[in-house]
Each structure stands twice: as C-alpha cells, then as structure tokens.
Short mmCIF file of C-alpha atoms in Angstrom, two decimals:
data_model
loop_
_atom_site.label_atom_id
_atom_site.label_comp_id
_atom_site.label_asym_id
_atom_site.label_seq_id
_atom_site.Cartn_x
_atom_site.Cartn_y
_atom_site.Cartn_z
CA UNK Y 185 0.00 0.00 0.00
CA UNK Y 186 2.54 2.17 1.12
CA UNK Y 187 3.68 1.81 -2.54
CA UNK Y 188 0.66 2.61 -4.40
CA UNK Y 189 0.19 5.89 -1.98
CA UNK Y 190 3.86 7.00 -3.30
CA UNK Y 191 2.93 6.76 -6.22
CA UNK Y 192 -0.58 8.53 -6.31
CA UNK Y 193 0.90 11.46 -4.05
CA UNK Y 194 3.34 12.29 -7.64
CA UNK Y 195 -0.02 12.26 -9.23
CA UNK Y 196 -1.43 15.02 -6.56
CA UNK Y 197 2.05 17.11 -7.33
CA UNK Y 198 -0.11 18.25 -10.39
CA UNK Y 199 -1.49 20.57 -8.05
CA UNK Y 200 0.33 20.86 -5.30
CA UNK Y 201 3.49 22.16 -6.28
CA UNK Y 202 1.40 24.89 -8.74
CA UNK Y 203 0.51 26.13 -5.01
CA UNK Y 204 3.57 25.75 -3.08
CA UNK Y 205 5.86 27.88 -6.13
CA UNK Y 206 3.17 30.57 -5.49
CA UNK Y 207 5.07 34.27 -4.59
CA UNK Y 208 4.55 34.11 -0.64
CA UNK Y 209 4.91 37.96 -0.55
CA UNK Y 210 1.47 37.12 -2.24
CA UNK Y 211 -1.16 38.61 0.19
CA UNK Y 212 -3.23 35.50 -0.53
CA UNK Y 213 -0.73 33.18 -0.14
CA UNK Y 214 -1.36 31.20 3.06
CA UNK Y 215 1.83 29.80 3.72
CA UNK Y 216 1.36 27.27 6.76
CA UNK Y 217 -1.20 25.53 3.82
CA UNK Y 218 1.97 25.69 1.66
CA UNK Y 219 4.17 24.37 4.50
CA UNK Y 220 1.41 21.70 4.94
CA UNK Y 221 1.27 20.46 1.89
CA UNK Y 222 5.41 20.37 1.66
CA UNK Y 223 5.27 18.25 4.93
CA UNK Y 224 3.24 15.41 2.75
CA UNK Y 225 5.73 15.62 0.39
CA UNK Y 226 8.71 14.61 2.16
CA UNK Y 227 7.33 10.95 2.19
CA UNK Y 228 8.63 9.32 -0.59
CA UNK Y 229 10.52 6.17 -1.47
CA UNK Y 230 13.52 7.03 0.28
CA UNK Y 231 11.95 8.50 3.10
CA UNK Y 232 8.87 6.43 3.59
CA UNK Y 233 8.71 6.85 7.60
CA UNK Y 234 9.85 9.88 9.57
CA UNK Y 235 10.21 10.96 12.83
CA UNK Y 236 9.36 14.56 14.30
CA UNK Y 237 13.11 15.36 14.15
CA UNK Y 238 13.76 14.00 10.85
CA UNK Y 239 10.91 15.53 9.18
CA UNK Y 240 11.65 19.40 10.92
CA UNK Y 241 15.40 19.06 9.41
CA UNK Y 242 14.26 17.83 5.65
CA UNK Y 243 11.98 20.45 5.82
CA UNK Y 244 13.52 23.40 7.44
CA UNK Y 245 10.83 23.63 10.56
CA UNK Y 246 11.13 23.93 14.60
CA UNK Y 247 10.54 20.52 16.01
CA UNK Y 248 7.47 21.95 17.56
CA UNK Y 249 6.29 23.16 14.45
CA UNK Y 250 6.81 19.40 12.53
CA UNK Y 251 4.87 18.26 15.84
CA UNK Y 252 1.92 20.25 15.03
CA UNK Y 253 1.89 19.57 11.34
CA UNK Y 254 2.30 15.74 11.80
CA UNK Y 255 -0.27 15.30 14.55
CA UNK Y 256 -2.40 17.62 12.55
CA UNK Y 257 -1.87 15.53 9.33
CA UNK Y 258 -2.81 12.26 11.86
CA UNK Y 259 -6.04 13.49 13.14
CA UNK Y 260 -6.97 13.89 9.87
CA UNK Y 261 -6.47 10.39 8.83
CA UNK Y 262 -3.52 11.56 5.97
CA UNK Y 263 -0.91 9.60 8.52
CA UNK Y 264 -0.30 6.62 10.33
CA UNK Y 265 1.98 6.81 13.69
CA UNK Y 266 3.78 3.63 15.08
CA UNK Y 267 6.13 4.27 18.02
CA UNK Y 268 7.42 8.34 16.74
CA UNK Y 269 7.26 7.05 13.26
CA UNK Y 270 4.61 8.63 10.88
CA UNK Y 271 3.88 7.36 7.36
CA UNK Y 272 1.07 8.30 4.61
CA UNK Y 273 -1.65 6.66 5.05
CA UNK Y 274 -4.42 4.94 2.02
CA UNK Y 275 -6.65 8.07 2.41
CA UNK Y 276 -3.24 10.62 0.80
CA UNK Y 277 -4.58 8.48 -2.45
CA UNK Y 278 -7.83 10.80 -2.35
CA UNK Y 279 -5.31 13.28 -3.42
CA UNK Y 280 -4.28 11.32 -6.77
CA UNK Y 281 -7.69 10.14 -7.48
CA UNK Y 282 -9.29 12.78 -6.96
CA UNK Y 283 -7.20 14.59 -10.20
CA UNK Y 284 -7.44 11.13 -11.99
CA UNK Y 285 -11.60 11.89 -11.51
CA UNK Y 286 -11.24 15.33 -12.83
CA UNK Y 287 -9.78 13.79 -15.94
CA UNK Y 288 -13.37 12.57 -17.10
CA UNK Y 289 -12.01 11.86 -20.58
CA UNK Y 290 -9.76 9.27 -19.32
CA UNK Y 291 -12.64 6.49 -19.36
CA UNK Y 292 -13.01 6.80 -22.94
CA UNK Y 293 -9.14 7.15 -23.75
CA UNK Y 294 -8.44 3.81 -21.47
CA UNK Y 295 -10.05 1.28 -24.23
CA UNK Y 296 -8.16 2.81 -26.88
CA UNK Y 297 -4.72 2.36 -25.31
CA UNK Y 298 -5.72 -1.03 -24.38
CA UNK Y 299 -6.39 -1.87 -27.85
CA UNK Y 300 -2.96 -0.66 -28.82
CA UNK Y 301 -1.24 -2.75 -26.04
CA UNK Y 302 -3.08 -6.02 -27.68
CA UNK Y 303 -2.17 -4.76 -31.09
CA UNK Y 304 1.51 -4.74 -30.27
CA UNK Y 305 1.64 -7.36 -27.11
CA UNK Y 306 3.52 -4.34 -25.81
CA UNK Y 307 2.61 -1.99 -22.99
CA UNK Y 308 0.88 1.75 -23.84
CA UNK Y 309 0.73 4.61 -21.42
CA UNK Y 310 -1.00 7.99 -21.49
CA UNK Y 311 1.55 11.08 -20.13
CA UNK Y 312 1.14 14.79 -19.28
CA UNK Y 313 3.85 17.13 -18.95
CA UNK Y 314 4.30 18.84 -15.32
CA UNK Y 315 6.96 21.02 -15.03
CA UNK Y 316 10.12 19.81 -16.16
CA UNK Y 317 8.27 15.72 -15.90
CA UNK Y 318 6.46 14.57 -17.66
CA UNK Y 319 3.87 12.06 -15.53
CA UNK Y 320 1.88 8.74 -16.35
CA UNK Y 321 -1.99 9.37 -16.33
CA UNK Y 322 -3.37 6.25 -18.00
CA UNK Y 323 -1.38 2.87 -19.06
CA UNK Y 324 -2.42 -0.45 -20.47
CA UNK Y 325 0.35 -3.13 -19.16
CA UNK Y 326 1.62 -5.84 -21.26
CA UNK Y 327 4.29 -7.42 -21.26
CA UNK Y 328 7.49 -5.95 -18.21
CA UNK Y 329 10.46 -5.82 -20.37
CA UNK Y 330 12.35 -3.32 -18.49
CA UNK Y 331 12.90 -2.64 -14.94
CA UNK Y 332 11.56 0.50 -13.95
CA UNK Y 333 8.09 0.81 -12.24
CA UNK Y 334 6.16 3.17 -15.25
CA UNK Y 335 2.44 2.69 -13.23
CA UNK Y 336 -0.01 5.93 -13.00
CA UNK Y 337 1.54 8.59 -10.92
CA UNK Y 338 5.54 7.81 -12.11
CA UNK Y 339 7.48 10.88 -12.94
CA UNK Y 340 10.68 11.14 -15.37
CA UNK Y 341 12.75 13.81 -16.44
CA UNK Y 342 11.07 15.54 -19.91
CA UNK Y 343 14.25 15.94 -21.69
CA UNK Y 344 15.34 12.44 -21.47
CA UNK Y 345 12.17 10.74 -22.21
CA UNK Y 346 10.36 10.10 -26.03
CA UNK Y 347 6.86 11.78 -24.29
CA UNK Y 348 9.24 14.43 -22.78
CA UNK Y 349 10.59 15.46 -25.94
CA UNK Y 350 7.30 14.86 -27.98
CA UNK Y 351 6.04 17.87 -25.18
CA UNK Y 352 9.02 19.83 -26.03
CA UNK Y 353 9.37 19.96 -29.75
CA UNK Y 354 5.51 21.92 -29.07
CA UNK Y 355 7.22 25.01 -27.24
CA UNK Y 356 8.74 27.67 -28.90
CA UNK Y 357 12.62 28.05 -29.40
CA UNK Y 358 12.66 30.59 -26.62
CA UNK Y 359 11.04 28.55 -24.52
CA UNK Y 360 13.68 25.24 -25.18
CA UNK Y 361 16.21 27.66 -24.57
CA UNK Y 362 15.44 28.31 -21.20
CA UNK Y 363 14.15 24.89 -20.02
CA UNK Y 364 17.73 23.81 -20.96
CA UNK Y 365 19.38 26.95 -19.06
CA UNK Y 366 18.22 25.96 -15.53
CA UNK Y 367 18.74 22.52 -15.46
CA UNK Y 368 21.89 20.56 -16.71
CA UNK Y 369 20.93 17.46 -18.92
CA UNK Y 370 22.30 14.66 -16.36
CA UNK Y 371 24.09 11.54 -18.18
CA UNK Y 372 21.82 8.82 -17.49
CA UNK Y 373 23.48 5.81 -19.40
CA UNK Y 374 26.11 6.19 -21.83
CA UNK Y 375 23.48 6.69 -25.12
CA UNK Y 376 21.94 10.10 -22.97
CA UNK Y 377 22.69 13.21 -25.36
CA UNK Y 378 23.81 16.43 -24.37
CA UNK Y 379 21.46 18.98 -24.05
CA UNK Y 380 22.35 20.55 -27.38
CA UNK Y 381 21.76 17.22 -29.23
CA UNK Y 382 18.81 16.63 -27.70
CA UNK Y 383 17.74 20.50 -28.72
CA UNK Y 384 18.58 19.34 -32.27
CA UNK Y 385 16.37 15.96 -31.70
CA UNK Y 386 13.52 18.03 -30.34
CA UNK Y 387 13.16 20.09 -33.51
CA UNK Y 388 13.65 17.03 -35.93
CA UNK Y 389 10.41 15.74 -33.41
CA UNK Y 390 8.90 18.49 -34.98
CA UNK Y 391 8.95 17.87 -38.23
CA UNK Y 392 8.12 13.81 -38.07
CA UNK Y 393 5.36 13.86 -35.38
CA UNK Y 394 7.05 11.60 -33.35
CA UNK Y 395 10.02 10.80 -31.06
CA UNK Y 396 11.91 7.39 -30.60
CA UNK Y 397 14.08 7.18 -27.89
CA UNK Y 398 17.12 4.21 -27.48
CA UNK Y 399 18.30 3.70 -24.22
CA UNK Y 400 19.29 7.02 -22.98
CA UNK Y 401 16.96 6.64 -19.75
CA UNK Y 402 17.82 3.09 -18.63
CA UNK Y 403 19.75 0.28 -20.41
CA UNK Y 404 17.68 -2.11 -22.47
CA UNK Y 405 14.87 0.41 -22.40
CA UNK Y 406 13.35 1.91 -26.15
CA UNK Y 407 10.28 4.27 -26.33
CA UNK Y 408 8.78 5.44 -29.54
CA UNK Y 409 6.03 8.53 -28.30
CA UNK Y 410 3.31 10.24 -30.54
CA UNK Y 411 1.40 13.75 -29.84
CA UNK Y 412 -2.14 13.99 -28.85
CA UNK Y 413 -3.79 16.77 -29.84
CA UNK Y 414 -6.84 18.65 -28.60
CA UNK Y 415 -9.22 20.13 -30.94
CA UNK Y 416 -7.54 23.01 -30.77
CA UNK Y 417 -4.69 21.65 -31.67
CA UNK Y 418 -2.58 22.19 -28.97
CA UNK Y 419 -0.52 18.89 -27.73
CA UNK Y 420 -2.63 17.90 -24.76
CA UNK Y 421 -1.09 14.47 -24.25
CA UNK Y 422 1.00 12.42 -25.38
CA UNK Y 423 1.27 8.11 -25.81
CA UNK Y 424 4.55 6.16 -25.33
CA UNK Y 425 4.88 1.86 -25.76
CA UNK Y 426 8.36 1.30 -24.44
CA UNK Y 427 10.05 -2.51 -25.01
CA UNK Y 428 14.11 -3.86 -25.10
CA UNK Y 429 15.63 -2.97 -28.53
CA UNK Y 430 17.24 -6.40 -28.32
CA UNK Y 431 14.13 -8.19 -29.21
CA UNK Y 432 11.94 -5.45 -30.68
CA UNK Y 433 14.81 -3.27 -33.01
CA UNK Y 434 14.17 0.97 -32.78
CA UNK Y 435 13.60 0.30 -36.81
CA UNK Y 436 10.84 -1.97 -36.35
CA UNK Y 437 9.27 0.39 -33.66
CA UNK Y 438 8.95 3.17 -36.02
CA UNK Y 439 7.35 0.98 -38.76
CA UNK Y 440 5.36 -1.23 -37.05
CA UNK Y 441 4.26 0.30 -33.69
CA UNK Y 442 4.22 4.04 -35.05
CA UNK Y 443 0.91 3.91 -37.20
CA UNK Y 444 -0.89 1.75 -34.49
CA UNK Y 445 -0.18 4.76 -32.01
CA UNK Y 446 -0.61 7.16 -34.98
CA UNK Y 447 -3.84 5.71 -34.71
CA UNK Y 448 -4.63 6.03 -31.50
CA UNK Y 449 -3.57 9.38 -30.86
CA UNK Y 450 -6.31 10.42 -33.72
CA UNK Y 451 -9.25 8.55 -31.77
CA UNK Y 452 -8.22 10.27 -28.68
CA UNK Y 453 -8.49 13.87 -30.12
CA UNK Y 454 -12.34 13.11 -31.07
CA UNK Y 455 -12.80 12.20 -27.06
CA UNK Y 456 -11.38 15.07 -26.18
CA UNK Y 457 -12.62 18.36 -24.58
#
C-alpha cells in the first residue's frame, strides 16, 4: 500500500506544487497551507517513515512546528503513527484520485490504449507534462520488459524521455532555450545526449510527429512517443509503448508500432474536450 500511496501522491504534485511555487509575498498566499502540503511531500521512497526530528530538518521547521503539522496531518487520517514514526496513510490516495476523476475523458481514452497494447503485445501509457516531468496518467500493461516501475503517478525527467521530448518539440525556441538553461541534462546511461543534441532531436520531433528514444533513460529500455492533440490543436497528451531494442529493433518500432499509435492518438483527439 505504502507503494501505491507514493505513487498517487506524484499524481497530486499536479497541483500541489502549482501552489507551493506561489510568490509568498502574495497577500493571498497562506503559507502554513503551503508548508502543509510540503510536509506530505517529504514521504517518498527514500523517506517512507519519519520521525518529528527527521521531518523538521528535511523540511527546514522547529521541532514543535513538525509536531503540530504531523499530529495535525494524523487526526486527519492523511498519517499513520507507530512508536514516533509517521507514514502516509491509504486516504493521501484521495489526493491522486481525486485529479485522476477530474480527468473525465480518461474512461473513454483507457479502451483505446488497451487496444494498442493487444495490437503490439507491448505496454501503452497515457503522459502529461508537469513542469520539467512529464507524468503517467493512463497505461495499459503488457508485457514488463524493463525494470523500472512506469504505473499511473511515475514521474521522469522531460528531456530524457520520447513523451518528454514529444512535449518539447511543441514550445517555442525561446522557450527550449530556457528549459535547458536551468537545469543541466544529467548523463543517465552512456546513449543520454547532451542537451544541445537533444535541442537538435527536439526540432527534428517536430517535423516527423514523433520521437523514438534508445536507451538514454535506462539500459535495455526503447520508447517510440506520438502527440495527442486537442481540438484546438494544442498537444494535450501524449502516448509512449516502451520494449528492449534487443528483441523489438528501434527500426521496427517506427514501422510497425508508429501507425498503431498514430492511430490512437487520432481517436483520442475526437474524445477530447
């Protein structure tokens, strides 16, 4: 359980962390909300239990102030305590479903991803960009050919990622320049880019209308990613099937799994608001 909650709480990041970058020189910016909502946070995989010390050092507070919060966050039924030890509890997934819920289109998209999964015998998975994430809102499992844990609620880096860069080739030249500014393009494996070859991928995205990715975010680990596009046309969402390149090649991807998920990303649109 503890699991699942970890991974519905990313999910609920949607909205929280819109909140918690809000100017708190803001006269409506209620900052011990903000605080709040950091405190729930700060359980994650690495720090799935804390104690009211631990938790007032990772987040900068008093140790009567992580008191408060913590017993507050308790009474409400958001944490379990065992012996000084508080954890999230089932009800933080509220948070995560409750955005999943909002997302009424999602019942009609889930069928068509499923179809594409038994298409290809190969997992499909509906993203969103967040930030500088992008973060899984829908997936149809097949087959686990590589190790990482992709359910609903997992967050990867954008620019390292075939939805990530699908996202990316839709912003504006300005806009790539400065999402590569901030942030330094860390060297995953030995295939990641650099951040100006993966500028120079993210415009060729452009101009095919898709983005196939070999092994630049984990070893043994190719994604091939399509837009979705609203009826606006804006690039709403976007669908990645991932598999090994050693037993499905990146060339067969592209001709084979690409007009399936072509495909897909057209029924989508019409189910979209």
């Amino acid at each position: 359980m503890a699991n699942v909650t970890l991974c519905f709480i990313c999910i609920g990041k949607r909205v929280l962390s819109k909140i918690i970058k809000t100017d708190d020189s803001d006269k409506d910016f209620l900052t011990t909300f903000a605080k709040g909502l950091e405190v729930i946070k700060s359980f994650n995989d690495e720090t799935p239990c804390l104690t009211v010390t631990e938790l007032a050092q990772k987040v900068g507070l008093s140790r009567a102030a992580a008191r408060r919060f913590l017993l507050t966050l308790s009474k409400l039924g958001y944490l379990n305590q065992n012996n000084g030890q508080f954890s999230l509890s089932a009800k933080v997934l509220d948070l995560g479903y409750s955005y999943l819920a909002s997302l009424n289109f999602m019942e009609r998209v889930t069928p068509i991803i499923e179809q594409v999964a038994r298409d290809l015998n190969e997992s499909c998975s509906v993203t969103v960009l967040e930030d500088k994430d992008i973060v899984y809102i829908g997936r149809a499992s097949r087959s686990r050919l590589v190790s990482m844990n992709l359910q609903i609620g997992a967050r990867l880096p954008a620019y390292v990622t075939s939805t990530g860069r699908v996202f990316l080739a839709a912003l504006s030249d300005e806009q790539l320049e400065a999402f590569f500014r901030d942030d330094p393009c860390e060297k995953l494996t030995e295939h990641t880019k650099t951040a100006r070859q993966i500028l120079a991928e993210i415009k060729k995205v452009r101009a095919q209308g898709y983005c196939l990715v070999n092994q630049e975010l984990e070893l043994g680990m190719c994604s091939l990613s399509v837009p979705v596009y609203n009826r606006s046309n804006q690039v709403m969402l976007a669908l990645i099937v991932s598999c090994n390149p050693w037993l499905v090649s990146p060339e067969e991807m592209v001709q084979r799994f690409l007009p399936v998920l072509k495909s897909a990303a057209q029924e989508i649109t019409l189910v979209l608001p």
